[in-house]
Short mmCIF file of C-alpha atoms in Angstrom, two decimals:
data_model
loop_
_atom_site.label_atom_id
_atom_site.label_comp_id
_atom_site.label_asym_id
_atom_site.label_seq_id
_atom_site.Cartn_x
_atom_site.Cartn_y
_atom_site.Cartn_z
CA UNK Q 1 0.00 0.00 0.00
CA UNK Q 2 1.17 3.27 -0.24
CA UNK Q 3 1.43 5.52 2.79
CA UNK Q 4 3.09 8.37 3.61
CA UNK Q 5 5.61 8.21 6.85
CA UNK Q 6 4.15 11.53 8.30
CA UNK Q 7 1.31 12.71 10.62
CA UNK Q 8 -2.28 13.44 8.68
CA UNK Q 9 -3.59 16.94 9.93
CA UNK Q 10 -7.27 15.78 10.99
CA UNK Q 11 -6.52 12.43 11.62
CA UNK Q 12 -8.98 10.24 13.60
CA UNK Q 13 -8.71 9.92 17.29
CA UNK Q 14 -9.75 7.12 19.73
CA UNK Q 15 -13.08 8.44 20.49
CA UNK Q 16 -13.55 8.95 16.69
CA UNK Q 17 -12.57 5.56 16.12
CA UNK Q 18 -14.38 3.91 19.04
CA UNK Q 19 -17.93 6.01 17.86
CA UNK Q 20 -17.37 4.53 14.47
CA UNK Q 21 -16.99 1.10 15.67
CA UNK Q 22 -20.00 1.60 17.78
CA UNK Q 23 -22.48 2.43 14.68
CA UNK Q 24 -20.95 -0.74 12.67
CA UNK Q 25 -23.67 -3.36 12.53
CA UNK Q 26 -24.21 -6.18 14.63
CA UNK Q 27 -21.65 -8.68 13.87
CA UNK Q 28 -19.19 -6.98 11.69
CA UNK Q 29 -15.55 -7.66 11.32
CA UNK Q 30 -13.21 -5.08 11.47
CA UNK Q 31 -8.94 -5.08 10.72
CA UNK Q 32 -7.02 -3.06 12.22
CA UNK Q 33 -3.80 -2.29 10.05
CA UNK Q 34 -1.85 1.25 8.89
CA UNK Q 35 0.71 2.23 8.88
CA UNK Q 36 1.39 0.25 12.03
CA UNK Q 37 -1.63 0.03 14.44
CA UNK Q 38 0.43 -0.86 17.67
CA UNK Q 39 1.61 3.01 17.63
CA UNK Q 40 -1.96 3.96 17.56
CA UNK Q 41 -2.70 5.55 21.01
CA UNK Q 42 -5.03 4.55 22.71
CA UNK Q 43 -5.05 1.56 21.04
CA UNK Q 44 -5.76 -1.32 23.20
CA UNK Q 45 -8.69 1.17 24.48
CA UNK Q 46 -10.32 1.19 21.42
CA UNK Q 47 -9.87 -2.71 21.02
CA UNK Q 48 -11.71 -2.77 24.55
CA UNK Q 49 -14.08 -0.59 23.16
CA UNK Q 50 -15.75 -3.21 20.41
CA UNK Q 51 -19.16 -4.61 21.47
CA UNK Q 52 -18.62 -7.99 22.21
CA UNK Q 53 -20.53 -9.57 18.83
CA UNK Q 54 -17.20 -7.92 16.90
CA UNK Q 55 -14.74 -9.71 15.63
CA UNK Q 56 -11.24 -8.02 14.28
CA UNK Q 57 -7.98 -8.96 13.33
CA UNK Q 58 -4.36 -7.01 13.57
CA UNK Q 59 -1.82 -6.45 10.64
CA UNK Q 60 1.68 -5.38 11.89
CA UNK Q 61 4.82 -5.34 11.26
CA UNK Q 62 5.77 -6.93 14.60
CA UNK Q 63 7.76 -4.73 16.53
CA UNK Q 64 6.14 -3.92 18.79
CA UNK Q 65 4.20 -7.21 19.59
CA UNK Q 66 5.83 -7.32 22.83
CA UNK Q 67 4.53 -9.92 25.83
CA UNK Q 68 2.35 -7.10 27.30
CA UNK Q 69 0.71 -6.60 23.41
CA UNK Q 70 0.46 -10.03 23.10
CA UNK Q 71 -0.89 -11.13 26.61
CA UNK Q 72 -3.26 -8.37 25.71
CA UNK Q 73 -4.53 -9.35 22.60
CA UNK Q 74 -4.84 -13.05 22.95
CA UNK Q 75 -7.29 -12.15 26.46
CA UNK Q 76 -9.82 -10.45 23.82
CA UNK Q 77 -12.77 -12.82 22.62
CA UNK Q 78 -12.99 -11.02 19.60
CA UNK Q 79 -9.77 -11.49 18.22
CA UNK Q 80 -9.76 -13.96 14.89
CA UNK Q 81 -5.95 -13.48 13.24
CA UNK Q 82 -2.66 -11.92 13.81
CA UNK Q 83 -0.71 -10.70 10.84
CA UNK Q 84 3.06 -10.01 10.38
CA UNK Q 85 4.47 -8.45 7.56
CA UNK Q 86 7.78 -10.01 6.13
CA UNK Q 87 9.00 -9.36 2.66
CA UNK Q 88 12.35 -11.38 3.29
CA UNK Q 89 14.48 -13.02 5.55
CA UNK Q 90 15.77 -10.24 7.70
CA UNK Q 91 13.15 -7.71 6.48
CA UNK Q 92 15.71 -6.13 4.79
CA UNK Q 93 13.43 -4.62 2.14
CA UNK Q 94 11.24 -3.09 5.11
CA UNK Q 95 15.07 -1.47 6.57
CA UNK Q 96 15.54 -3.66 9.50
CA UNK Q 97 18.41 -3.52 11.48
CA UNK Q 98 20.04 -7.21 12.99
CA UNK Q 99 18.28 -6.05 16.05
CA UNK Q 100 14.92 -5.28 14.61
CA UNK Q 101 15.17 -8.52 12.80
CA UNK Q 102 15.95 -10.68 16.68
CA UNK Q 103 13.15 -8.88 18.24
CA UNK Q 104 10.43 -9.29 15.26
CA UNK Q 105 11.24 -13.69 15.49
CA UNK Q 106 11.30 -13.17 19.69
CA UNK Q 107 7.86 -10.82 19.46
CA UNK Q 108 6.43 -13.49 17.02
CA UNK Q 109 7.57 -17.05 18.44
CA UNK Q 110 5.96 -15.70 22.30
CA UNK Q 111 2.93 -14.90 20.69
CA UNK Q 112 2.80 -18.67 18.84
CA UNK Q 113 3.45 -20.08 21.46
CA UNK Q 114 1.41 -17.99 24.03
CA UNK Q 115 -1.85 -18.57 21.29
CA UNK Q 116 -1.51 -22.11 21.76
CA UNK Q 117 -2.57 -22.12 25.30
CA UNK Q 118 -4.91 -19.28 24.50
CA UNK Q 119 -6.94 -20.29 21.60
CA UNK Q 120 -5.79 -22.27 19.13
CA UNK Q 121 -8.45 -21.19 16.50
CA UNK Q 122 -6.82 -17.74 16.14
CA UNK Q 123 -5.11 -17.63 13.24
CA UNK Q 124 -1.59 -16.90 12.92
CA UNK Q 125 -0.48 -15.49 10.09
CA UNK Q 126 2.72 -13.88 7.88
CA UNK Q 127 2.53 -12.09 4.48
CA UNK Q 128 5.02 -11.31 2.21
CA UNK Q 129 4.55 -8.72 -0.86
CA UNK Q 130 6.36 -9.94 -3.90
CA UNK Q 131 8.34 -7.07 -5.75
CA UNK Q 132 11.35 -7.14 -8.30
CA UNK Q 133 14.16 -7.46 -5.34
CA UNK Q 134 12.70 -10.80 -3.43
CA UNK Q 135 11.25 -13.03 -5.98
CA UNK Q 136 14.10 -15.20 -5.24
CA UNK Q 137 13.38 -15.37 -1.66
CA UNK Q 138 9.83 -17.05 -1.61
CA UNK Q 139 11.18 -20.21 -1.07
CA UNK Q 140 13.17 -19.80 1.79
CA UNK Q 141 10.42 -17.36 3.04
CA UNK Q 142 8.06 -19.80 2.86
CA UNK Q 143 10.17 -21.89 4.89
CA UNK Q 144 10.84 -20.10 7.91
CA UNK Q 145 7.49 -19.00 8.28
CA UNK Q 146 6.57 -23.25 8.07
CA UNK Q 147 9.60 -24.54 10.08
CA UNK Q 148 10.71 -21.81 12.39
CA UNK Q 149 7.55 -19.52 12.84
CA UNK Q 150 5.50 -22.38 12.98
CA UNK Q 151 2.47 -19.67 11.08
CA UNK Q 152 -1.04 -21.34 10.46
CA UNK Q 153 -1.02 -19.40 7.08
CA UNK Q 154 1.34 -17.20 4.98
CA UNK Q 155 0.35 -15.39 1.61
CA UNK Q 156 2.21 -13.82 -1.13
CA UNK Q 157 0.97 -10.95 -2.58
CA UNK Q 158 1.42 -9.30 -5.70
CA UNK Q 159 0.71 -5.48 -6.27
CA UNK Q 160 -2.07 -5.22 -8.30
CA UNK Q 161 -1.52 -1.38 -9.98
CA UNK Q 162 -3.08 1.47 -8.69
CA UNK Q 163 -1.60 3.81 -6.41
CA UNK Q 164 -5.00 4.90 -5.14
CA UNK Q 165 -6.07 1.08 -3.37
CA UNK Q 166 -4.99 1.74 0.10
CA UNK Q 167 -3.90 5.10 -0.16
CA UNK Q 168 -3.35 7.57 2.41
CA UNK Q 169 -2.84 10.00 -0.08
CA UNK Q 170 -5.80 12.39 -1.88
CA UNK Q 171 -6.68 11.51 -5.22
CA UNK Q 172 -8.71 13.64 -7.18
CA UNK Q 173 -12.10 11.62 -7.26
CA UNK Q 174 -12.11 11.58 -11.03
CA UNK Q 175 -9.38 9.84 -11.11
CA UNK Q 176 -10.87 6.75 -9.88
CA UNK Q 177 -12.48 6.06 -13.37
CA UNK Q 178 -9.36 6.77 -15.46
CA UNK Q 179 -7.50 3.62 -16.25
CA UNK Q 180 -3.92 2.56 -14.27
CA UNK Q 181 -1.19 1.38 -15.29
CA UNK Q 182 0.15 -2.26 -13.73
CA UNK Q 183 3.65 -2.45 -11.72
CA UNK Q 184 6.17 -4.02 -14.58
CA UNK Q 185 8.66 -4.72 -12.31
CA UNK Q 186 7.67 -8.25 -11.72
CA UNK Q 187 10.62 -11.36 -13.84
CA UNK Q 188 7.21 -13.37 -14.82
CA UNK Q 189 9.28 -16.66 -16.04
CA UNK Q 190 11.45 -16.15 -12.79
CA UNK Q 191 8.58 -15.73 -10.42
CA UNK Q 192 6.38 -18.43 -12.12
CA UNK Q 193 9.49 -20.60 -11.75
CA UNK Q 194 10.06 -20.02 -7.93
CA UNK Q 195 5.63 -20.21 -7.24
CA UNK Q 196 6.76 -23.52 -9.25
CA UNK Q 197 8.76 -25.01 -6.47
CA UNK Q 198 6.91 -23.52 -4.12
CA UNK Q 199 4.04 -25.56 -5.22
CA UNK Q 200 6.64 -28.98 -5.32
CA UNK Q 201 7.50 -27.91 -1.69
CA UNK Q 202 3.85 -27.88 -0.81
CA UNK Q 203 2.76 -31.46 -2.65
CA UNK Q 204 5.56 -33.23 -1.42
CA UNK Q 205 4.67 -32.24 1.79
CA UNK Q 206 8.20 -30.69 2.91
CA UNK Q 207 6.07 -27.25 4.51
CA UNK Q 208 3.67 -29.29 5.64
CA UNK Q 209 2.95 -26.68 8.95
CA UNK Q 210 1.50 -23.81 7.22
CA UNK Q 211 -1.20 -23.13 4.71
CA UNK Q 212 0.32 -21.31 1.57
CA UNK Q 213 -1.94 -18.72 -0.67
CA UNK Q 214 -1.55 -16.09 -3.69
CA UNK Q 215 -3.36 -12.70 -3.63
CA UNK Q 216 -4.78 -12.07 -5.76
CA UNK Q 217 -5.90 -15.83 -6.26
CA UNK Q 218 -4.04 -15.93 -9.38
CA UNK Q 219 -4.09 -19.68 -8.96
CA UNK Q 220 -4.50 -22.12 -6.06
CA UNK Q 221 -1.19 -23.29 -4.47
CA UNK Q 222 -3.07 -27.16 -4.20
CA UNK Q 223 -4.33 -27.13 -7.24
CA UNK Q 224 -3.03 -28.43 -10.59
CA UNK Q 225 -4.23 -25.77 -12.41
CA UNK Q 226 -1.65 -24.22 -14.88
CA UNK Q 227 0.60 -21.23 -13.56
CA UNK Q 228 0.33 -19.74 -17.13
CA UNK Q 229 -2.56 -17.79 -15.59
CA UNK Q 230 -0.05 -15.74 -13.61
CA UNK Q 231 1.50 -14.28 -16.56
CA UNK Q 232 -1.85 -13.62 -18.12
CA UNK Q 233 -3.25 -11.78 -15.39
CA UNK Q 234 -0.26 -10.41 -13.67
CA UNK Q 235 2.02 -9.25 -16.90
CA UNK Q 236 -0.07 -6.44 -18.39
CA UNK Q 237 0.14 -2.93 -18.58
CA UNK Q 238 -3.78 -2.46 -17.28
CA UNK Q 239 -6.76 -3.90 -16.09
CA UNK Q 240 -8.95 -6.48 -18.01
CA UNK Q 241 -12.48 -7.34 -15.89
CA UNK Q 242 -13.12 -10.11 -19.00
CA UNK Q 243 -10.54 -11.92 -17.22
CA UNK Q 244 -12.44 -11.33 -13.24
CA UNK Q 245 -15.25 -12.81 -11.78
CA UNK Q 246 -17.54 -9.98 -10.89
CA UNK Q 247 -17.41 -8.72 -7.14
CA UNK Q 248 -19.82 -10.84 -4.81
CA UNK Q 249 -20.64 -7.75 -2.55
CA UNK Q 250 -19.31 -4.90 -3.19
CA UNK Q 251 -20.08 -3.18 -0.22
CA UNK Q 252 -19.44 -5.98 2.35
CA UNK Q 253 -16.29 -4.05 3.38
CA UNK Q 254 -14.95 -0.56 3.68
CA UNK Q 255 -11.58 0.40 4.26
CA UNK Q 256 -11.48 3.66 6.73
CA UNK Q 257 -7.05 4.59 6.61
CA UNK Q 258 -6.19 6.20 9.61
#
């Protein structure tokens, strides 16, 4: 997504927040993500806030997932999936220092372990956004999050093209009907090769501990289904909706960036 490492001027506060989630309707789902939501004040306040038919999830990059975070988070009812965001071993392409990188695996490993005892329906989770500088580490990505993270699920994702999804920045509203250009930044034989032995990994049962997926759903990791289809949806310049089912319901979520 793209967000801009700076305060907003007229940014939401708690009470802001906790109003909205008090007007959601009964049983919705909400995520909490960013930027990073553990440096949201107030924020286990809000969490405590929810009514107690609402579910949410976290997205974060981890650093802050200390024991207190985590002891927190795992005594709420409501709480379906934690998220971590790793692009690479050593999050190097998120600028993490050796240090950052010990305390992220510490952070995560407590809360696995922690969740067990807890609830062991909550999901744990890791995703990893595929650009041009880590195709080549998917595979042993996907390994440490199945043999040393221990994650119930980890998904790649691939960005899809338009700077406005996710934005934090102010488009004018026009511009939501012109047409985008896609990210060509992607090696398609190179990352169609490495999605290859990811899939050989997964039917030979050698990552046997976590549940792999694509996002988009270009194709399904457990499938046999060709991985041509990557390259035909993911390798050109703009958008084709011949090629996409249409959207179920469209207004079953709405993203609110903070």
């Amino acid at each position: 997504c793209f967000q801009e490492k700076k305060p907003i001027k007229g940014s939401l506060q708690l009470n802001d927040w906790a109003n909205i989630a008090s007007q959601l309707p009964e049983g919705s789902h909400i995520t909490l993500t960013g930027g990073e939501p553990l440096m949201f004040r107030g924020f286990k306040e809000l969490i405590s806030s929810f009514r107690d038919d609402i579910t949410f999830n976290v997205i974060t990059n981890g650093l802050l997932l200390d024991e207190d975070i985590t002891d927190y988070l795992l005594d709420q009812s409501g709480l379906r999936v934690l998220s971590c965001s790793i692009d690479d071993i050593g999050n190097k392409s998120r600028d993490f220092t050796d240090e950052m990188w010990q305390k992220l695996v510490s952070n995560l490993t407590y809360f696995r372990n922690k969740k067990i005892d807890a609830d062991p329906n909550i999901v744990f989770d890791t995703k990893t956004v595929v650009h041009g500088g880590n195709i080549e580490g998917i595979i042993p990505m996907a390994k440490f999050a199945s043999e040393k993270l221990l994650t119930d699920t980890h998904m790649f994702m691939f960005l899809k093209g338009s700077p406005m999804q996710h934005s934090d920045l102010m488009f004018e509203y026009a511009n939501a009907f012109k047409e985008n250009k896609s990210f060509e930044n992607y090696d398609i034989p190179k990352l169609i090769g490495e999605i290859g032995k990811l899939r050989k990994l997964i039917k030979n049962g050698l990552i046997e501990n976590t549940k792999f997926f694509l996002h988009p759903k270009y194709v399904d990791l457990y499938s046999d289904k060709s991985l041509s289809i990557i390259e035909d949806l993911l390798d050109k310049p703009s958008h084709n909706p011949q090629k996409y089912n249409p959207c179920r319901s469209p207004w079953e979520s709405i993203h609110i960036n903070n």
